[in-house]
Short mmCIF file of C-alpha atoms in Angstrom, two decimals:
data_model
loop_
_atom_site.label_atom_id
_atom_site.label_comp_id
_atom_site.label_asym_id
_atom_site.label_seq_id
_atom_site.Cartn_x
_atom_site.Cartn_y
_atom_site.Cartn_z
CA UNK A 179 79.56 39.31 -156.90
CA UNK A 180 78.43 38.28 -160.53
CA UNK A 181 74.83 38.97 -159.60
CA UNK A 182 74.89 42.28 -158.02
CA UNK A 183 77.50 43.15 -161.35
CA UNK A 184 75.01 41.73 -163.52
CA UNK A 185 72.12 43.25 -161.90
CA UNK A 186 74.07 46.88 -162.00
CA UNK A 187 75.99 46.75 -165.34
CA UNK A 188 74.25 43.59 -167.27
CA UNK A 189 77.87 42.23 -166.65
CA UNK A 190 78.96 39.57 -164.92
CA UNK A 191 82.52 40.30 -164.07
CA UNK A 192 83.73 43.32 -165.99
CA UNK A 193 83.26 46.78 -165.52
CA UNK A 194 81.95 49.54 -168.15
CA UNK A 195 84.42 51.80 -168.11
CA UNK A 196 83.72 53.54 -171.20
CA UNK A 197 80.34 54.68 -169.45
CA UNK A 198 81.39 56.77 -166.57
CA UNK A 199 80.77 60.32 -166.23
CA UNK A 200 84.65 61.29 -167.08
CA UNK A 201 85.23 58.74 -169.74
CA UNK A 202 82.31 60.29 -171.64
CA UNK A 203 83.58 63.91 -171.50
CA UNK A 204 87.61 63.82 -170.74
CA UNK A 205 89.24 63.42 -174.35
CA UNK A 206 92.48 61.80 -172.20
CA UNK A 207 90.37 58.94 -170.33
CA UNK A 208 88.99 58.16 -174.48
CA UNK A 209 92.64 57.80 -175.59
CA UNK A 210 93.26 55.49 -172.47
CA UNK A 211 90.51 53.25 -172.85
CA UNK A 212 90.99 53.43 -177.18
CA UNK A 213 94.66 52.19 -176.56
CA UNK A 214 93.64 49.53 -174.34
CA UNK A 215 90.72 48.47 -175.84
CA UNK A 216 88.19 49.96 -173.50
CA UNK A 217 89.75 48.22 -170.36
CA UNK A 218 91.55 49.21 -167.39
CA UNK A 219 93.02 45.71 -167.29
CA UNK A 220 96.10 44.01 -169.25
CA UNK A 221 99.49 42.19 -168.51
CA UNK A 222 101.30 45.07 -170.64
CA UNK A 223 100.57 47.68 -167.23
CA UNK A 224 102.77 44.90 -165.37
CA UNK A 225 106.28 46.12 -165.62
CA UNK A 226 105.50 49.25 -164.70
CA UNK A 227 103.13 48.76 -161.41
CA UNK A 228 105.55 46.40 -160.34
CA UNK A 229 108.50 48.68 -160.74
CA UNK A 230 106.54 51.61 -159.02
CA UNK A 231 104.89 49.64 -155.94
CA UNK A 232 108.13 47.54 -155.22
CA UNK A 233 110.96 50.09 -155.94
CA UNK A 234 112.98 51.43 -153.22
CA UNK A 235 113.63 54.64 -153.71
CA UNK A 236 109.67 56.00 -153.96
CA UNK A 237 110.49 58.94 -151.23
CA UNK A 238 112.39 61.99 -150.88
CA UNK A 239 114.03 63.12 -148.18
CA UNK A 240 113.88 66.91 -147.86
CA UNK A 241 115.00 70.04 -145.63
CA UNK A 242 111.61 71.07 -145.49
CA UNK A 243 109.10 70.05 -142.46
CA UNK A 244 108.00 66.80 -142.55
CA UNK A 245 111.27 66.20 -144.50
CA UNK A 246 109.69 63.34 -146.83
CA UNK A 247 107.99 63.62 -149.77
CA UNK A 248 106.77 61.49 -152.99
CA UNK A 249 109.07 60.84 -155.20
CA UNK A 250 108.83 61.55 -159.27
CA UNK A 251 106.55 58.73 -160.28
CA UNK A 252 107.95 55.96 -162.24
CA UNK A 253 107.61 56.66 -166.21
CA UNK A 254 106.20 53.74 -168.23
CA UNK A 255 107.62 50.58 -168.84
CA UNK A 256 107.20 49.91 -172.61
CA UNK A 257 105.06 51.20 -175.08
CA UNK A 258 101.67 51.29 -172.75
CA UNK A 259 100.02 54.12 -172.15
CA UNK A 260 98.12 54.49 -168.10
CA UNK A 261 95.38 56.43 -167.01
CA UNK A 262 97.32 58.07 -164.44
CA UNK A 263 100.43 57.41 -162.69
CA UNK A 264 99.88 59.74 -159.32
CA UNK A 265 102.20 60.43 -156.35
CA UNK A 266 102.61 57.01 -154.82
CA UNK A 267 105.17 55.61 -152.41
CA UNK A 268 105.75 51.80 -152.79
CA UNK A 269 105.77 48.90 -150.41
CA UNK A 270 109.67 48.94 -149.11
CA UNK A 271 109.01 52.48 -148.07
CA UNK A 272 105.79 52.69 -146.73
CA UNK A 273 105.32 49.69 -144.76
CA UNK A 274 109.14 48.59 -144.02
CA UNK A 275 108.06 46.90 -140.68
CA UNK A 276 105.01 44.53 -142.65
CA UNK A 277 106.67 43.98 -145.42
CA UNK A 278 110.13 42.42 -143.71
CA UNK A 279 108.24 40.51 -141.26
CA UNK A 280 105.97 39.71 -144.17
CA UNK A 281 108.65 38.11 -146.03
CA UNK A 282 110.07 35.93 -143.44
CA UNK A 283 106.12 34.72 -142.74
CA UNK A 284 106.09 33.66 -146.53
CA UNK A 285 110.11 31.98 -146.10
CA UNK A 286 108.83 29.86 -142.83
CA UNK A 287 105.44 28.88 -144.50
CA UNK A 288 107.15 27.56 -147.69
CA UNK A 289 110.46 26.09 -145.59
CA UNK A 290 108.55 25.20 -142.41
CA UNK A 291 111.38 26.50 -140.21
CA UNK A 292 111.53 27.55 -136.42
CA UNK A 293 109.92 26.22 -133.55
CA UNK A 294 106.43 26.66 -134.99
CA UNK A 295 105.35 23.28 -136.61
CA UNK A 296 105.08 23.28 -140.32
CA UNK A 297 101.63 21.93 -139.98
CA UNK A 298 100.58 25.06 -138.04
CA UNK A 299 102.08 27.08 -140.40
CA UNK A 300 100.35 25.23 -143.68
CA UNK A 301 97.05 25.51 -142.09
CA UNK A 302 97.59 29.40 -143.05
CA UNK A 303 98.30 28.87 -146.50
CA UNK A 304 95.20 29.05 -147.93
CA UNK A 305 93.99 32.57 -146.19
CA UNK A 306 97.60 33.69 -147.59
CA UNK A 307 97.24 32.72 -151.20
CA UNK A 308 93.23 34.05 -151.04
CA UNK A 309 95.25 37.59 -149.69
CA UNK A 310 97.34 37.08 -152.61
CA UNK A 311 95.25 37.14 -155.02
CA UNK A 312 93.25 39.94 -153.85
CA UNK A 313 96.23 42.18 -153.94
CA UNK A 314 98.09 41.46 -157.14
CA UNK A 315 94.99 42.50 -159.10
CA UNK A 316 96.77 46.11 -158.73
CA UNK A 317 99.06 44.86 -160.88
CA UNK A 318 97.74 44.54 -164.42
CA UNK A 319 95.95 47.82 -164.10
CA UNK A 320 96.06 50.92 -165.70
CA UNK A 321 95.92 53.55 -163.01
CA UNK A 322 98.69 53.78 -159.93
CA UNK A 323 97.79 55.73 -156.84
CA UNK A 324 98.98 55.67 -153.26
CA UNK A 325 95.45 54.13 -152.12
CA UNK A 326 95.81 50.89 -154.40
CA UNK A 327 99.11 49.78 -151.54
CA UNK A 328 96.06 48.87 -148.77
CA UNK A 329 94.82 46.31 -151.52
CA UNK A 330 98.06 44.50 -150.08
CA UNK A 331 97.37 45.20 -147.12
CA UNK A 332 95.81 41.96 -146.15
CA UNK A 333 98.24 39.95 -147.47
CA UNK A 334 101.36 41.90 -145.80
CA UNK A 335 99.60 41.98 -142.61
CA UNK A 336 98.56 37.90 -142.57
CA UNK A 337 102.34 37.15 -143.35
CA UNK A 338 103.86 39.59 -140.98
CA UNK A 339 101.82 37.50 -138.20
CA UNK A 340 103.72 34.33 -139.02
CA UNK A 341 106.85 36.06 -139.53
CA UNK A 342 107.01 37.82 -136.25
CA UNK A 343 105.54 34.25 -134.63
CA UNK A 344 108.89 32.78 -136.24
CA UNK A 345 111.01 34.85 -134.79
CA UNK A 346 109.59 34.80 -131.18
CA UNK A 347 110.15 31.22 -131.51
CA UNK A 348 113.61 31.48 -132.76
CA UNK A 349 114.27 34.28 -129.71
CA UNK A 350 112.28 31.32 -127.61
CA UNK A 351 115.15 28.91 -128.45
CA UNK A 352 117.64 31.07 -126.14
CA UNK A 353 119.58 33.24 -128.91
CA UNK A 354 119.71 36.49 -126.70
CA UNK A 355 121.57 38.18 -129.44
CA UNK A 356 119.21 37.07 -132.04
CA UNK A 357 116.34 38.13 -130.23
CA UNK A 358 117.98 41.71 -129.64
CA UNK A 359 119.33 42.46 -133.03
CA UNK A 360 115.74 40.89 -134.72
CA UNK A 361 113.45 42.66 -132.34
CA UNK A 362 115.65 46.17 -133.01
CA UNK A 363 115.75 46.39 -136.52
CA UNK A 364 111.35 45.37 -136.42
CA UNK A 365 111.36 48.53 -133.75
CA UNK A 366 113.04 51.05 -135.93
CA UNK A 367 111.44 50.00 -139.02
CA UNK A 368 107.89 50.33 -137.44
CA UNK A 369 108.63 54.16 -136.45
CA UNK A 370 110.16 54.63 -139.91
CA UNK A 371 106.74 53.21 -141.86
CA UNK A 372 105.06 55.13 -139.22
CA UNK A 373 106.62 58.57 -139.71
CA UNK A 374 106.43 58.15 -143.61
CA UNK A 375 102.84 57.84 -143.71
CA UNK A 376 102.07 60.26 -141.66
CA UNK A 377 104.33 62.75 -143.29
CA UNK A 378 103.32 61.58 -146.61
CA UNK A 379 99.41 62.35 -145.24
CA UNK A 380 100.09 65.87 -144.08
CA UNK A 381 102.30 66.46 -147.49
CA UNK A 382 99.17 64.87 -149.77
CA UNK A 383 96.00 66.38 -147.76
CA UNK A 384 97.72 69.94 -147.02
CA UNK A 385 99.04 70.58 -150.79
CA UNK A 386 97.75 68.58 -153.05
CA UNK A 387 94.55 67.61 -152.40
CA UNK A 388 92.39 68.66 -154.92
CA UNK A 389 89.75 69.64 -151.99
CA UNK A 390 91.99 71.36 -149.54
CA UNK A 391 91.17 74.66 -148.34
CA UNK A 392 93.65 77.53 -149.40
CA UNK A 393 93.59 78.56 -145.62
CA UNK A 394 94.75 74.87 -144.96
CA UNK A 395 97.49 74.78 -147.77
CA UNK A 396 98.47 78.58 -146.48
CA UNK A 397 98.90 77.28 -142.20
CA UNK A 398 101.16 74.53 -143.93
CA UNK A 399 103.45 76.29 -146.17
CA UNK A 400 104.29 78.44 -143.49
CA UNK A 401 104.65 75.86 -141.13
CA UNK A 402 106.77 73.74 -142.90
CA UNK A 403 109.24 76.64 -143.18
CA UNK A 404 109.31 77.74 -140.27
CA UNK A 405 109.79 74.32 -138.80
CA UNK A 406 112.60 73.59 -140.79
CA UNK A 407 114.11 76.81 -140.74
CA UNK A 408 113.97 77.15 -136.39
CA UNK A 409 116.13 73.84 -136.58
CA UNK A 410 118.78 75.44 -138.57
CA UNK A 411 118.06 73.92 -142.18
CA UNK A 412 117.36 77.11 -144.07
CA UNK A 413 115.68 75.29 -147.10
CA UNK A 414 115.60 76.64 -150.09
CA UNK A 415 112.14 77.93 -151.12
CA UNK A 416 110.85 77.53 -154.70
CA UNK A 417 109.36 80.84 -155.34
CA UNK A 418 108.38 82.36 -158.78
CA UNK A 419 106.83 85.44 -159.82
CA UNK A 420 104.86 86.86 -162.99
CA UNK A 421 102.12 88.72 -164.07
CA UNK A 422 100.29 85.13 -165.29
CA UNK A 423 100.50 81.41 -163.79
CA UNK A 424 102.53 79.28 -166.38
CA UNK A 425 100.92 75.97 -168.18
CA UNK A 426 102.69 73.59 -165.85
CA UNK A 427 105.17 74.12 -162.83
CA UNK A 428 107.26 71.01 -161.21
CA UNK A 429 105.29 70.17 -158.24
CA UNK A 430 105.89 72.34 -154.71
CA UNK A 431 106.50 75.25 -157.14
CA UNK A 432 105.21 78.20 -155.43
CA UNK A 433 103.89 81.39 -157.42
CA UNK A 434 103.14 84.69 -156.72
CA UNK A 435 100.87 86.73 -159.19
CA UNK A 436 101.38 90.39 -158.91
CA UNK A 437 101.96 92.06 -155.24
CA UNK A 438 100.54 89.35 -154.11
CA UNK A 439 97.39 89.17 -155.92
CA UNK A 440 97.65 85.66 -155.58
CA UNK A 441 99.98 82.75 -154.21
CA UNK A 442 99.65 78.99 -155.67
CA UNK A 443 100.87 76.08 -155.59
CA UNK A 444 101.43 73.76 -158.23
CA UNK A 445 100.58 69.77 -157.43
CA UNK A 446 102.89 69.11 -160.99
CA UNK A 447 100.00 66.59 -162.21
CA UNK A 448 98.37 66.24 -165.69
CA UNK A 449 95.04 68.12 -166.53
CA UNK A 450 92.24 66.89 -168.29
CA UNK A 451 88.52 67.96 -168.48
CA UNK A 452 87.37 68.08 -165.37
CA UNK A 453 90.90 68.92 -163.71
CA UNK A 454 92.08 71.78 -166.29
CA UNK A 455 94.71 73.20 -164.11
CA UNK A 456 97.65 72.11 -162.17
CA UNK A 457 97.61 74.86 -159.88
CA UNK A 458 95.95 74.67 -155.56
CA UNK A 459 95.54 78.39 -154.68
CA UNK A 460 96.67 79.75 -151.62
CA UNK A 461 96.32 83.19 -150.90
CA UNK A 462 94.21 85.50 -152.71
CA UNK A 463 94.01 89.48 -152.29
CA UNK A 464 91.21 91.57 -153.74
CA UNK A 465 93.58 92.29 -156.78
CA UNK A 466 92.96 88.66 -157.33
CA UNK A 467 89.51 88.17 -157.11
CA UNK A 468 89.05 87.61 -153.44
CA UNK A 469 86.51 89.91 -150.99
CA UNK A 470 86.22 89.64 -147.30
CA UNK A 471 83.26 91.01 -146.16
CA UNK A 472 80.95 91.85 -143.03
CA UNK A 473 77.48 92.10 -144.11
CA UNK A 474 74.18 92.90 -142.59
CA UNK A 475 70.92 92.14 -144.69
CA UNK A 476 68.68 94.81 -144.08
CA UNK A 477 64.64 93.83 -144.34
CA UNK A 478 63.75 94.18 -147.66
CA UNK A 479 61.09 91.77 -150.07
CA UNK A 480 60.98 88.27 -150.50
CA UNK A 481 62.20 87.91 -153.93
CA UNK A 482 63.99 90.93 -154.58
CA UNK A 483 68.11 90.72 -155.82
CA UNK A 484 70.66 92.84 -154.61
CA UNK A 485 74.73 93.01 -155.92
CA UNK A 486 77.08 91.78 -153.73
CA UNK A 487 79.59 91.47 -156.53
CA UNK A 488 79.81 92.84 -159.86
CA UNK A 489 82.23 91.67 -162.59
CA UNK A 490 83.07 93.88 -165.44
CA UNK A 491 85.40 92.37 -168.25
CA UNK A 492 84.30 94.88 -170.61
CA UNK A 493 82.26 92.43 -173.42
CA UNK A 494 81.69 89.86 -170.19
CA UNK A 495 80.07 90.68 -167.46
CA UNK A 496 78.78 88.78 -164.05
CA UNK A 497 77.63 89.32 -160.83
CA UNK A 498 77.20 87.52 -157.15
CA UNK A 499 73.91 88.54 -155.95
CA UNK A 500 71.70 87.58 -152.88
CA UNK A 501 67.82 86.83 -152.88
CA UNK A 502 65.47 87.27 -150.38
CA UNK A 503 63.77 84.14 -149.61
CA UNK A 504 61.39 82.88 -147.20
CA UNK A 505 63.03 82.44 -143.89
CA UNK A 506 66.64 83.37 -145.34
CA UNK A 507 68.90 84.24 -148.33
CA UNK A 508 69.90 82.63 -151.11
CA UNK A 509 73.62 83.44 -153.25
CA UNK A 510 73.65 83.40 -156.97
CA UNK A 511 75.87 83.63 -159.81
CA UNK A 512 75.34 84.48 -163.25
CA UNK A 513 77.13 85.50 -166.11
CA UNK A 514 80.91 84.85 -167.32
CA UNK A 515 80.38 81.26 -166.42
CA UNK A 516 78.26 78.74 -165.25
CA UNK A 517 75.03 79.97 -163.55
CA UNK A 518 74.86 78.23 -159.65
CA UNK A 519 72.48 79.69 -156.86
CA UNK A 520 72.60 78.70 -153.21
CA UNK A 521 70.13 77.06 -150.81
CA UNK A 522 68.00 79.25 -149.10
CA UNK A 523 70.40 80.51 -145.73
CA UNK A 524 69.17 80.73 -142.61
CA UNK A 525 70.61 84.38 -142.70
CA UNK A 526 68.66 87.19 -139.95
CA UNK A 527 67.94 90.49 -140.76
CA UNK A 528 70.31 93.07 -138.82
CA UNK A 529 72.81 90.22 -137.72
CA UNK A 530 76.38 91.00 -138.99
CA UNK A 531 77.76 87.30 -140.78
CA UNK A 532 81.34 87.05 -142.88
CA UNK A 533 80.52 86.69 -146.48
CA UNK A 534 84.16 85.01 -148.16
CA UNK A 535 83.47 85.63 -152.21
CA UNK A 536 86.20 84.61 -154.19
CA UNK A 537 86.46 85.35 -158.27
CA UNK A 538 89.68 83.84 -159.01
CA UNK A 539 90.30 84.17 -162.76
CA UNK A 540 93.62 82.35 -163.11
CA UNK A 541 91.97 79.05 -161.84
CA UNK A 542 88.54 79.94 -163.29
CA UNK A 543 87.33 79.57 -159.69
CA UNK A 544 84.17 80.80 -158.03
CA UNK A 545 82.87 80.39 -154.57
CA UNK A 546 80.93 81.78 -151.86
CA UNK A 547 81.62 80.94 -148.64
CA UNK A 548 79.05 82.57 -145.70
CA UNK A 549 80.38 81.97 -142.01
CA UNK A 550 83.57 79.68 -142.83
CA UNK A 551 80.97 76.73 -144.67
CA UNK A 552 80.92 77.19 -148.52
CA UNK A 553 77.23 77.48 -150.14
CA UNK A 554 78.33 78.20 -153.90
CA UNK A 555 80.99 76.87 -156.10
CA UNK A 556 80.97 77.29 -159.86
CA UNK A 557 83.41 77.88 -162.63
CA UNK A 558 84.45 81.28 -164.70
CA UNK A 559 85.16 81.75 -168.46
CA UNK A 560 88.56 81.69 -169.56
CA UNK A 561 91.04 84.88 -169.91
CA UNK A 562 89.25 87.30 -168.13
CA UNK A 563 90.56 90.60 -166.34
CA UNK A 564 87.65 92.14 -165.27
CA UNK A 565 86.83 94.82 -162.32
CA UNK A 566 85.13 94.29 -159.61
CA UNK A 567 82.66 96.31 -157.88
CA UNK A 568 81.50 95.23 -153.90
CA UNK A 569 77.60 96.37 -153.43
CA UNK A 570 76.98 97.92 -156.51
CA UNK A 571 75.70 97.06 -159.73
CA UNK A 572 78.09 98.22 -162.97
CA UNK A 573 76.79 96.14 -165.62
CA UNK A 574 73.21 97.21 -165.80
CA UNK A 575 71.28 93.63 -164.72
CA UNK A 576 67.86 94.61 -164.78
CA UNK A 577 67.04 91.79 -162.27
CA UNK A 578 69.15 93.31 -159.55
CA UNK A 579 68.93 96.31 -158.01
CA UNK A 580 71.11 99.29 -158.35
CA UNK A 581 72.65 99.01 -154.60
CA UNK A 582 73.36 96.46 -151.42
CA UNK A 583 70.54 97.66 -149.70
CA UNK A 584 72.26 96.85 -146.20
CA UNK A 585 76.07 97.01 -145.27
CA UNK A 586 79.12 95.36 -146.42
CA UNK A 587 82.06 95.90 -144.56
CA UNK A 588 85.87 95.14 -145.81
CA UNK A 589 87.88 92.77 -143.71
CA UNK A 590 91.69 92.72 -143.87
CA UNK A 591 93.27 90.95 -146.48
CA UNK A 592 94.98 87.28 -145.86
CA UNK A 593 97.99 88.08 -147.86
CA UNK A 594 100.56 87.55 -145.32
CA UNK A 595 102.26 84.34 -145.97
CA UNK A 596 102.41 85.37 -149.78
CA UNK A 597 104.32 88.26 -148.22
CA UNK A 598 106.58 86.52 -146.07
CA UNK A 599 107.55 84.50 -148.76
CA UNK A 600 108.36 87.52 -150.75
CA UNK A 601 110.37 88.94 -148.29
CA UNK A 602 112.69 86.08 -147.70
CA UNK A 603 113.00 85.44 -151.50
CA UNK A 604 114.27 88.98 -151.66
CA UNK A 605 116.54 88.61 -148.64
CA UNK A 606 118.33 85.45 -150.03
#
């Protein structure tokens, strides 16, 4: 370990933290690693990690389909300031099953109890304490997160073999009851750590994910609903509307911008540089920056540029545009943002393909997505309201031409869960 860290950060055991990519550019990582003297490490983040991964109430149960959630986060303990303290369940209610069994594996190794003989069970103790140590280090660090709990996982899972050994050899012992009551309680606990996870996997990877497709986050907000509200449960849905998405939002807050110019959903975490908004979106009309098209690429020059998109905010202006390459077309973006073009797609002449472009102002979103796989992502300016134009170009770029040379058909809106929701806000 000390070599390969030496040989990749001229350290033997630390890390540089101050040196990574989002340290160097994210002004909220620099106060992090300025109040704890440029380390992720330090006894101070104890109180707090231990409250958070231990604590028993780190779920909530809700009328809404899969019916558990995160809970808040634990605020810190003490004057200490963390990284980031994300949505993370904790060991009581995530692995129930391990961590019960886990605890009478520890009891028996220390006591030597049951029909197992202590000097099986100390023959263990040295894999246990190595499992130990491994884990713990989540302790004193400055950054909580659901994925940091399998760092116990050893441990929990080493323990919970001896523990459930025990018992079979206290059931062995002819305690019918004991072995019934013991074998119960392991049973139900296993399908409640098994439900939890994988409701807390569907809730994380659905919603919050910062790389979930709206399409994805869209299917699940309406499923969830109409799960919970086919068994009777009628949960209350936490709609807002406005002309503008608000700063912040408690996390599951839905929003709708306009008639449904756009629906989001807020994941309730911090921003900082690289993640400057708290908002996933889910829906997006053309209002709101998003075109479905069917387009055919007539034959035309290698080399030439044609509009696919134009973007008028009056002083700003942009525009998608699509270059004939050799043996395809490429997508590019430029102005009102961050320039980004394409790879050259394998895209035939006279062939009819679904071109997804997506301006999304409020999250300062842009993307290009040809035949359901993405092929251009890049970000907007800030506080724009521009008007767009499909095919033609409105703001003059002397390196495109004046028209889509081919055809660009609309395709229907994907509005209608924003609608739905709208509709039963308004019925309630």
């Amino acid at each position: 370990y000390a070599a390969v860290n030496w040989i990749k950060f001229r350290s033997l055991f630390s890390v540089p933290f101050d040196s990574q990519g989002i340290s160097i550019v994210d002004p909220v990582r620099q106060h992090f690693l300025e109040a704890n003297d440029g380390s992720f490490f330090g006894l101070q983040f104890v109180p707090t990690t231990l409250v958070q991964y231990l604590r028993p109430d780190a779920l909530d149960l809700t009328s809404t389909f899969p019916f558990v959630d995160f809970a808040s986060p634990t605020a810190p303990i003490g004057d200490v300031t963390f990284d980031l303290i994300d949505q993370t369940a904790s060991l009581p209610t995530s692995m129930p099953a391990l961590l019960i069994a886990g605890l009478v594996g520890v009891w028996a190794l220390v006591r030597g109890v049951g029909a197992v003989r202590p000097s099986s069970l100390s023959s263990l103790g040295v894999p246990l304490l190595a499992a130990a140590g491994a884990g713990v280090t989540i302790l004193p660090f400055g950054y909580i997160a659901q994925r940091y709990l399998a760092d116990l996982l050893p441990l929990l899972a080493l323990s919970a073999l001896i523990g459930v050994q025990v018992l079979l050899s206290r059931s062995a012992g002819g305690v019918r009851r004991w072995r019934t009551v013991s074998f119960a309680a392991l049973g139900a606990l296993v399908v409640v750590g098994c439900w939890t996870n994988l409701s807390l996997a569907l809730v994380y990877q659905r919603l919050y994910s910062p790389n979930v497709e709206p399409s994805v986050i869209a299917a699940f907000v309406d499923t969830r609903y109409d799960v919970s509200q086919s068994l009777g449960l009628d949960p209350a849905i936490p709609l807002r509307t406005g002309r503008d998405l608000p700063d912040t939002a408690p996390r599951g807050t839905l929003f709708v911008v306009g008639d449904c110019e756009g629906l989001y959903l807020s994941d309730g975490m911090r921003t900082d540089a690289i993640k400057h908004t708290p908002w996933n979106g889910v829906e997006r009309g053309e209002a709101g920056g998003r075109f479905r098209l069917e387009v055919v690429f007539d034959d035309a020059p290698a080399g030439s540029r044609e509009p696919l998109l134009s973007i008028d905010a009056g002083d700003e202006a942009g525009m998608i545009w699509a270059e004939r390459g050799a043996g395809g077309v490429a997508i590019g973006f430029g102005g009102v943002g961050f320039a980004a073009e394409s790879r050259v797609l394998p895209i035939a002449d006279g062939r009819a393909h679904e071109l997804d472009l997506l301006v999304d102002v409020h999250l300062r979103q842009i993307q290009v997505v040809v035949d359901g796989q993405r092929v251009l992502e890049t970000i907007a300016a800030g506080d724009l309201r521009p008007t767009f134009t499909v095919g033609r170009d409105t703001i003059d770029d002397p390196a495109v031409a004046a028209h889509f040379s081919g055809t660009l058909t609309p395709l229907p809106e994907q509005t209608r869960v924003c609608r739905e929701l709208l509709a039963e806000a308004d019925a309630r």
